[in-house]
Short mmCIF file of C-alpha atoms in Angstrom, two decimals:
data_model
loop_
_atom_site.label_atom_id
_atom_site.label_comp_id
_atom_site.label_asym_id
_atom_site.label_seq_id
_atom_site.Cartn_x
_atom_site.Cartn_y
_atom_site.Cartn_z
CA MET A 1 0.00 0.00 0.00
CA GLU A 2 2.80 2.42 0.94
CA GLY A 3 4.47 1.77 -2.41
CA THR A 4 1.62 3.56 -4.19
CA LEU A 5 1.80 6.69 -2.00
CA THR A 6 3.24 9.95 -3.26
CA ILE A 7 6.23 11.55 -1.53
CA LYS A 8 3.94 14.08 0.14
CA GLU A 9 1.65 11.34 1.43
CA ARG A 10 4.60 9.32 2.70
CA LEU A 11 5.95 12.34 4.59
CA ALA A 12 2.51 12.92 6.12
CA LEU A 13 2.35 9.26 7.16
CA ILE A 14 5.81 9.43 8.75
CA ARG A 15 4.84 12.60 10.58
CA ARG A 16 1.67 10.98 11.94
CA ARG A 17 3.65 7.96 13.12
CA ARG A 18 6.17 10.14 14.89
CA LEU A 19 3.43 12.14 16.57
CA ALA A 20 1.77 8.89 17.62
CA VAL A 21 5.05 7.81 19.24
CA LEU A 22 5.26 11.09 21.18
CA VAL A 23 1.64 10.87 22.32
CA GLY A 24 2.18 7.26 23.37
CA LEU A 25 5.31 8.16 25.33
CA GLY A 26 3.44 10.96 27.08
CA LEU A 27 0.57 8.69 28.10
CA VAL A 28 2.87 5.92 29.33
CA MET A 29 4.95 8.46 31.25
CA ALA A 30 1.86 9.87 33.00
CA ALA A 31 0.66 6.36 33.88
CA ALA A 32 4.12 5.46 35.20
CA VAL A 33 4.14 8.51 37.49
CA VAL A 34 0.78 7.56 39.03
CA ALA A 35 1.82 3.91 39.41
CA ALA A 36 5.16 4.89 40.96
CA VAL A 37 3.43 7.10 43.53
CA ALA A 38 1.05 4.25 44.42
CA LEU A 39 3.83 1.67 44.89
CA GLY A 40 5.97 1.48 47.99
CA ALA A 41 6.32 -0.08 51.43
CA VAL A 42 2.67 0.89 51.95
CA SER A 43 0.84 0.23 48.70
CA LEU A 44 -2.09 2.49 47.89
CA PRO A 45 -4.94 1.90 45.42
CA LEU A 46 -4.36 3.46 42.02
CA THR A 47 -7.78 5.13 42.12
CA THR A 48 -7.05 6.75 45.48
CA THR A 49 -3.61 7.84 44.30
CA THR A 50 -5.06 9.36 41.13
CA ARG A 51 -7.73 11.26 43.03
CA ILE A 52 -5.25 12.65 45.57
CA ILE A 53 -2.95 13.84 42.78
CA ALA A 54 -5.92 15.33 40.91
CA SER A 55 -6.99 17.18 44.04
CA ARG A 56 -3.73 19.12 43.88
CA LEU A 57 -4.19 20.21 40.27
CA PRO A 58 -6.02 23.37 39.19
CA LEU A 59 -9.52 22.84 37.75
CA LEU A 60 -9.46 19.11 38.54
CA ASN A 61 -9.53 19.70 42.30
CA ARG A 62 -13.17 20.78 42.15
CA LEU A 63 -14.18 17.48 40.59
CA VAL A 64 -12.67 15.27 43.30
CA SER A 65 -14.26 14.43 46.64
CA ALA A 66 -11.86 13.91 49.54
CA ASP A 67 -12.70 10.36 50.68
CA TRP A 68 -9.19 9.30 51.69
CA THR A 69 -7.38 9.37 55.02
CA SER A 70 -4.93 12.04 56.11
CA ASN A 71 -2.18 9.41 56.34
CA GLN A 72 -2.70 8.41 52.70
CA GLU A 73 -2.56 12.04 51.62
CA ALA A 74 0.59 12.68 53.67
CA ILE A 75 2.37 9.64 52.18
CA ILE A 76 1.56 10.71 48.64
CA VAL A 77 1.90 14.49 48.83
CA SER A 78 4.81 14.82 51.25
CA VAL A 79 6.87 11.70 50.55
CA ARG A 80 6.29 9.91 47.26
CA LEU A 81 5.06 12.57 44.85
CA PRO A 82 8.06 14.91 45.23
CA ARG A 83 10.46 11.99 44.85
CA VAL A 84 8.73 10.67 41.72
CA LEU A 85 8.54 14.14 40.19
CA LEU A 86 12.22 14.67 40.99
CA ALA A 87 13.05 11.39 39.23
CA LEU A 88 10.94 12.56 36.29
CA LEU A 89 12.76 15.89 36.02
CA VAL A 90 16.24 14.43 36.52
CA GLY A 91 15.59 11.77 33.88
CA MET A 92 14.25 14.40 31.50
CA GLY A 93 17.29 16.62 32.01
CA LEU A 94 19.86 13.85 31.56
CA ALA A 95 18.16 12.51 28.43
CA LEU A 96 17.79 16.02 26.99
CA ALA A 97 21.49 16.71 27.54
CA GLY A 98 22.35 13.37 25.99
CA ALA A 99 20.31 14.12 22.86
CA ILE A 100 21.95 17.55 22.51
CA LEU A 101 25.49 16.24 22.94
CA GLN A 102 24.91 13.32 20.58
CA ALA A 103 23.87 15.87 17.97
CA LEU A 104 26.85 18.15 18.64
CA PHE A 105 29.35 15.30 18.51
CA ARG A 106 27.42 13.45 15.80
CA ASN A 107 27.95 10.29 17.83
CA PRO A 108 25.23 8.11 19.41
CA MET A 109 27.63 7.11 22.22
CA ALA A 110 28.01 10.65 23.60
CA ASP A 111 26.49 11.29 27.03
CA PRO A 112 26.41 14.14 29.60
CA GLY A 113 29.65 13.00 31.23
CA ILE A 114 31.66 13.42 28.05
CA ILE A 115 32.36 17.12 28.65
CA GLY A 116 33.27 16.81 32.33
CA SER A 117 29.98 17.93 33.87
CA SER A 118 29.41 14.76 35.91
CA GLN A 119 32.88 14.69 37.41
CA GLY A 120 32.71 18.44 38.04
CA ALA A 121 29.51 17.88 40.03
CA ALA A 122 31.14 14.98 41.86
CA LEU A 123 34.06 17.18 42.90
CA GLY A 124 31.75 19.97 44.10
CA ALA A 125 29.69 17.55 46.20
CA THR A 126 32.82 15.85 47.55
CA ILE A 127 34.24 19.20 48.67
CA ALA A 128 31.01 19.92 50.57
CA PHE A 129 31.17 16.52 52.29
CA PHE A 130 34.90 16.76 52.97
CA PHE A 131 34.75 20.14 54.70
CA GLY A 132 31.42 19.38 56.35
CA ILE A 133 29.73 22.50 54.97
CA LYS A 134 26.26 22.74 56.52
CA ALA A 135 25.02 25.98 54.95
CA SER A 136 21.94 25.95 52.73
CA TRP A 137 20.55 28.28 50.11
CA GLY A 138 16.92 28.40 49.06
CA GLY A 139 16.19 25.04 50.66
CA LEU A 140 19.15 23.37 48.91
CA SER A 141 22.12 21.97 50.80
CA ALA A 142 25.72 22.94 50.23
CA VAL A 143 26.24 19.56 48.53
CA GLN A 144 23.64 20.37 45.87
CA VAL A 145 24.76 23.96 45.34
CA LEU A 146 28.46 23.07 45.02
CA ALA A 147 27.65 20.11 42.78
CA PHE A 148 25.79 22.41 40.39
CA ALA A 149 28.62 24.96 40.47
CA GLY A 150 31.21 22.24 39.89
CA ALA A 151 29.36 20.84 36.88
CA PHE A 152 29.08 24.20 35.17
CA PHE A 153 32.65 25.22 36.03
CA ALA A 154 34.04 21.98 34.55
CA VAL A 155 32.21 22.53 31.26
CA VAL A 156 33.48 26.13 31.02
CA VAL A 157 37.06 24.94 31.62
CA VAL A 158 36.72 22.25 28.95
CA TYR A 159 35.34 24.74 26.43
CA VAL A 160 37.99 27.40 27.14
CA ILE A 161 40.89 24.92 26.86
CA ALA A 162 39.48 23.29 23.71
CA ARG A 163 38.92 26.64 21.99
CA ALA A 164 41.68 27.57 19.53
CA GLY A 165 41.68 30.21 16.82
CA GLY A 166 38.11 31.21 17.62
CA ARG A 167 36.86 27.66 16.96
CA VAL A 168 36.16 24.59 19.04
CA SER A 169 36.56 21.28 17.28
CA VAL A 170 34.61 18.23 18.36
CA THR A 171 37.84 16.24 18.73
CA SER A 172 39.33 18.84 21.07
CA LEU A 173 36.21 18.86 23.22
CA LEU A 174 36.30 15.09 23.50
CA LEU A 175 39.99 14.95 24.41
CA VAL A 176 39.90 17.83 26.89
CA GLY A 177 36.68 16.51 28.43
CA PHE A 178 38.23 13.06 28.90
CA VAL A 179 41.44 14.41 30.41
CA LEU A 180 39.66 16.81 32.77
CA SER A 181 37.19 14.12 33.85
CA SER A 182 40.08 11.78 34.66
CA PHE A 183 41.84 14.50 36.64
CA LEU A 184 38.71 15.45 38.60
CA ALA A 185 38.00 11.78 39.31
CA SER A 186 41.48 11.40 40.79
CA VAL A 187 40.90 14.45 43.02
CA VAL A 188 37.59 13.00 44.19
CA SER A 189 39.31 9.68 44.96
CA LEU A 190 42.03 11.48 46.92
CA LEU A 191 39.48 13.38 49.01
CA MET A 192 37.57 10.15 49.66
CA VAL A 193 40.71 8.38 50.91
CA ILE A 194 41.67 11.14 53.35
CA SER A 195 38.11 11.98 54.45
CA GLU A 196 37.81 8.79 56.54
CA ASP A 197 34.49 9.12 58.40
CA ARG A 198 32.83 11.03 55.53
CA MET A 199 33.80 8.50 52.86
CA HIS A 200 30.51 6.64 53.29
CA ASN A 201 28.45 9.74 52.46
CA ILE A 202 30.60 10.59 49.45
CA PHE A 203 30.44 7.03 48.15
CA PHE A 204 26.65 6.83 48.31
CA TRP A 205 26.23 10.23 46.69
CA LEU A 206 28.45 9.14 43.81
CA MET A 207 26.28 6.05 43.31
CA GLY A 208 23.24 8.24 42.64
CA GLY A 209 20.00 8.31 44.58
CA LEU A 210 16.73 10.16 44.99
CA GLY A 211 15.87 9.12 48.53
CA THR A 212 16.21 12.67 49.88
CA GLY A 213 13.92 14.15 47.22
CA ASN A 214 11.62 16.94 48.41
CA TRP A 215 9.61 19.82 47.00
CA ASP A 216 12.50 22.28 47.34
CA MET A 217 14.61 20.09 45.05
CA VAL A 218 11.76 19.73 42.57
CA LEU A 219 11.32 23.50 42.41
CA ALA A 220 15.09 24.00 42.06
CA VAL A 221 15.44 21.62 39.09
CA LEU A 222 12.15 22.53 37.37
CA PRO A 223 13.15 25.89 35.80
CA PHE A 224 16.42 24.52 34.36
CA THR A 225 14.65 21.53 32.84
CA VAL A 226 11.78 23.59 31.41
CA VAL A 227 13.99 26.33 29.96
CA GLY A 228 16.50 23.82 28.60
CA ALA A 229 13.75 21.75 26.98
CA ALA A 230 12.13 24.84 25.46
CA ALA A 231 15.47 26.03 24.05
CA ALA A 232 16.28 22.62 22.56
CA VAL A 233 12.84 22.23 20.98
CA PHE A 234 13.02 25.75 19.55
CA LEU A 235 16.48 25.07 18.09
CA ALA A 236 15.73 21.53 16.89
CA ARG A 237 15.97 22.54 13.21
CA ASP A 238 19.45 23.95 13.82
CA LEU A 239 20.47 20.67 15.45
CA ASN A 240 19.30 18.94 12.27
CA LEU A 241 21.53 21.25 10.24
CA LEU A 242 24.52 20.53 12.47
CA MET A 243 24.08 16.82 11.85
CA LEU A 244 24.96 17.51 8.20
CA GLY A 245 28.43 18.65 9.28
CA GLU A 246 29.72 22.00 10.48
CA GLU A 247 30.84 23.16 7.04
CA ARG A 248 27.52 22.32 5.40
CA ALA A 249 25.58 23.85 8.30
CA ALA A 250 27.58 27.08 7.97
CA GLN A 251 26.82 27.18 4.25
CA LEU A 252 23.11 26.96 5.12
CA GLY A 253 23.37 30.00 7.40
CA LEU A 254 24.05 28.50 10.84
CA GLU A 255 26.62 30.27 13.03
CA THR A 256 28.16 27.00 14.15
CA GLU A 257 30.57 28.23 16.84
CA ARG A 258 27.97 30.38 18.56
CA PHE A 259 25.39 27.61 18.27
CA LYS A 260 27.74 24.96 19.72
CA TRP A 261 28.57 27.18 22.69
CA MET A 262 24.88 27.89 23.29
CA MET A 263 23.97 24.19 23.19
CA ILE A 264 26.85 23.23 25.49
CA VAL A 265 25.69 25.86 28.00
CA VAL A 266 22.11 24.52 27.84
CA ALA A 267 23.26 20.93 28.28
CA SER A 268 25.64 21.76 31.13
CA LEU A 269 23.07 23.80 33.06
CA VAL A 270 20.46 21.06 32.74
CA VAL A 271 22.94 18.35 33.75
CA GLY A 272 24.30 20.43 36.61
CA ALA A 273 20.83 20.96 38.02
CA ALA A 274 19.92 17.28 37.65
CA VAL A 275 23.15 15.82 39.06
CA SER A 276 23.23 18.29 41.96
CA VAL A 277 20.09 16.74 43.49
CA SER A 278 20.55 13.11 42.45
CA GLY A 279 24.24 12.31 42.40
CA ILE A 280 25.86 10.52 39.47
CA ILE A 281 23.25 8.52 37.53
CA GLY A 282 24.75 6.99 34.45
CA PHE A 283 23.41 5.75 31.12
CA VAL A 284 20.13 7.73 31.08
CA GLY A 285 21.58 10.30 28.68
CA LEU A 286 23.21 7.56 26.60
CA MET A 287 20.39 5.03 26.29
CA THR A 288 17.26 7.11 26.01
CA PRO A 289 18.04 9.28 22.95
CA HIS A 290 19.32 6.25 21.08
CA ILE A 291 16.19 4.19 21.79
CA VAL A 292 13.90 7.11 20.92
CA ARG A 293 15.88 7.66 17.72
CA LEU A 294 14.93 4.12 16.67
CA LEU A 295 11.25 5.04 17.15
CA THR A 296 11.12 8.56 15.73
CA GLY A 297 14.11 8.76 13.40
CA PRO A 298 16.91 11.34 13.57
CA ASP A 299 14.73 14.46 13.16
CA HIS A 300 15.36 16.47 16.34
CA ARG A 301 11.93 18.09 16.15
CA TYR A 302 10.64 14.71 17.35
CA LEU A 303 13.79 13.26 18.91
CA ILE A 304 14.17 16.05 21.50
CA PRO A 305 10.64 15.86 22.99
CA GLY A 306 10.72 12.06 22.70
CA SER A 307 14.02 11.88 24.57
CA ILE A 308 12.72 14.21 27.28
CA MET A 309 9.66 12.05 27.92
CA GLY A 310 11.60 8.81 27.50
CA GLY A 311 14.26 9.88 29.98
CA GLY A 312 11.67 10.85 32.56
CA LEU A 313 9.85 7.54 32.05
CA PHE A 314 13.05 5.50 32.32
CA LEU A 315 14.25 7.10 35.56
CA VAL A 316 10.80 6.94 37.20
CA LEU A 317 10.69 3.20 36.47
CA ALA A 318 14.31 2.71 37.60
CA ASP A 319 13.74 4.60 40.86
CA THR A 320 10.53 2.68 41.55
CA LEU A 321 12.45 -0.55 41.11
CA ALA A 322 15.30 0.73 43.30
CA ARG A 323 13.01 1.45 46.25
CA THR A 324 10.75 -1.60 46.00
CA VAL A 325 12.91 -4.55 44.89
CA ILE A 326 14.49 -5.05 48.36
CA ALA A 327 11.96 -3.07 50.44
CA PRO A 328 12.08 -1.79 53.15
CA ASN A 329 15.69 -1.14 52.09
CA GLU A 330 16.46 0.45 48.74
CA LEU A 331 19.17 0.41 46.10
CA PRO A 332 20.93 3.50 44.77
CA VAL A 333 19.16 4.23 41.51
CA GLY A 334 22.52 4.54 39.77
CA ILE A 335 22.99 0.79 40.26
CA VAL A 336 19.67 0.07 38.54
CA THR A 337 20.39 2.30 35.55
CA ALA A 338 23.87 0.78 35.22
CA PHE A 339 22.36 -2.72 35.36
CA PHE A 340 20.37 -1.94 32.21
CA GLY A 341 22.74 0.59 30.68
CA ALA A 342 26.01 -1.36 30.68
CA PRO A 343 24.71 -4.21 28.45
CA PHE A 344 23.08 -1.63 26.20
CA PHE A 345 26.38 0.26 25.86
CA ILE A 346 28.18 -2.97 24.92
CA TYR A 347 25.51 -3.68 22.30
CA LEU A 348 25.81 -0.14 20.96
CA LEU A 349 29.60 -0.37 20.81
CA LYS A 350 29.51 -3.68 18.94
CA ARG A 351 26.90 -2.33 16.53
CA SER A 352 29.02 0.77 15.91
CA ARG A 353 32.09 -1.34 15.17
CA HIS A 354 30.10 -3.57 12.86
CA GLY A 355 28.81 -0.50 11.01
CA THR A 356 32.34 0.86 10.65
CA ALA A 357 33.55 -2.47 9.30
#
């Protein structure tokens, strides 16, 4: 049947399929959030969970009658909902950054840690633990604030060192990012060794976790994720141009150097905000854009929103598994994402080598 379609009809069909994928991802993501809030050491009915969440939303709150207990509402509103929403936002931010960096480097194996942001955040958090800094700003601890500052500072250093002759080559960014990440990792290891009694806290932060999630963290990450997502969606066509190669993109009117710097800033701010409240959570930014690319194709007008929703969905599911699989204890969510992400990375690496051959 498709063989008889005109080019215009085929394009329309592809567009409808891609939109269907995005709608499907959005619906599954919303269902996963409700299910994640309902699951836990004390399981709650899905209907009750849905009504309590709806009671907190504008317009819908007038349609819901409060027939639940105060304990149920406290569990959902004060404990589970902020943690699930934080997982959603962190997953969205990491996947968004991964999609942006994979476009900039034109490599499906690029992830947010490739430009030093993750190790920069790790160093900032480790410094806060090492010196026992107890100050807080806007409801955020010194660990979170210094982690965010460290992530952004590391990316700026990488960009400044890699810049030569008014240009920044992809190869230079990769090399400088790798070297700086290795150096920062060694500093973190040194501080862990000499910190003694604080090593436990540093170690668990580095493994990634959302157990301390609260509304202050949600509100701190939300603006970075929303603004970063809006910027990436708005500039999706330019990301498509960059995939053609820097020279070709420049011929088509794209200011490549300015655009690369802008995208790196967006990615680093989003990653810094996400990692500052969750610790190091690997593979979300690597896996999600690649999987979504298989569903929507390489067009960033669909890949960016798909990656955002897919990343949020993936981390919500991973965090739900982390806190329920050995309840009442819980696993660091970074272990769960690595459990799925490491085999996927090996598959991706083998596929890339096969394609090169």
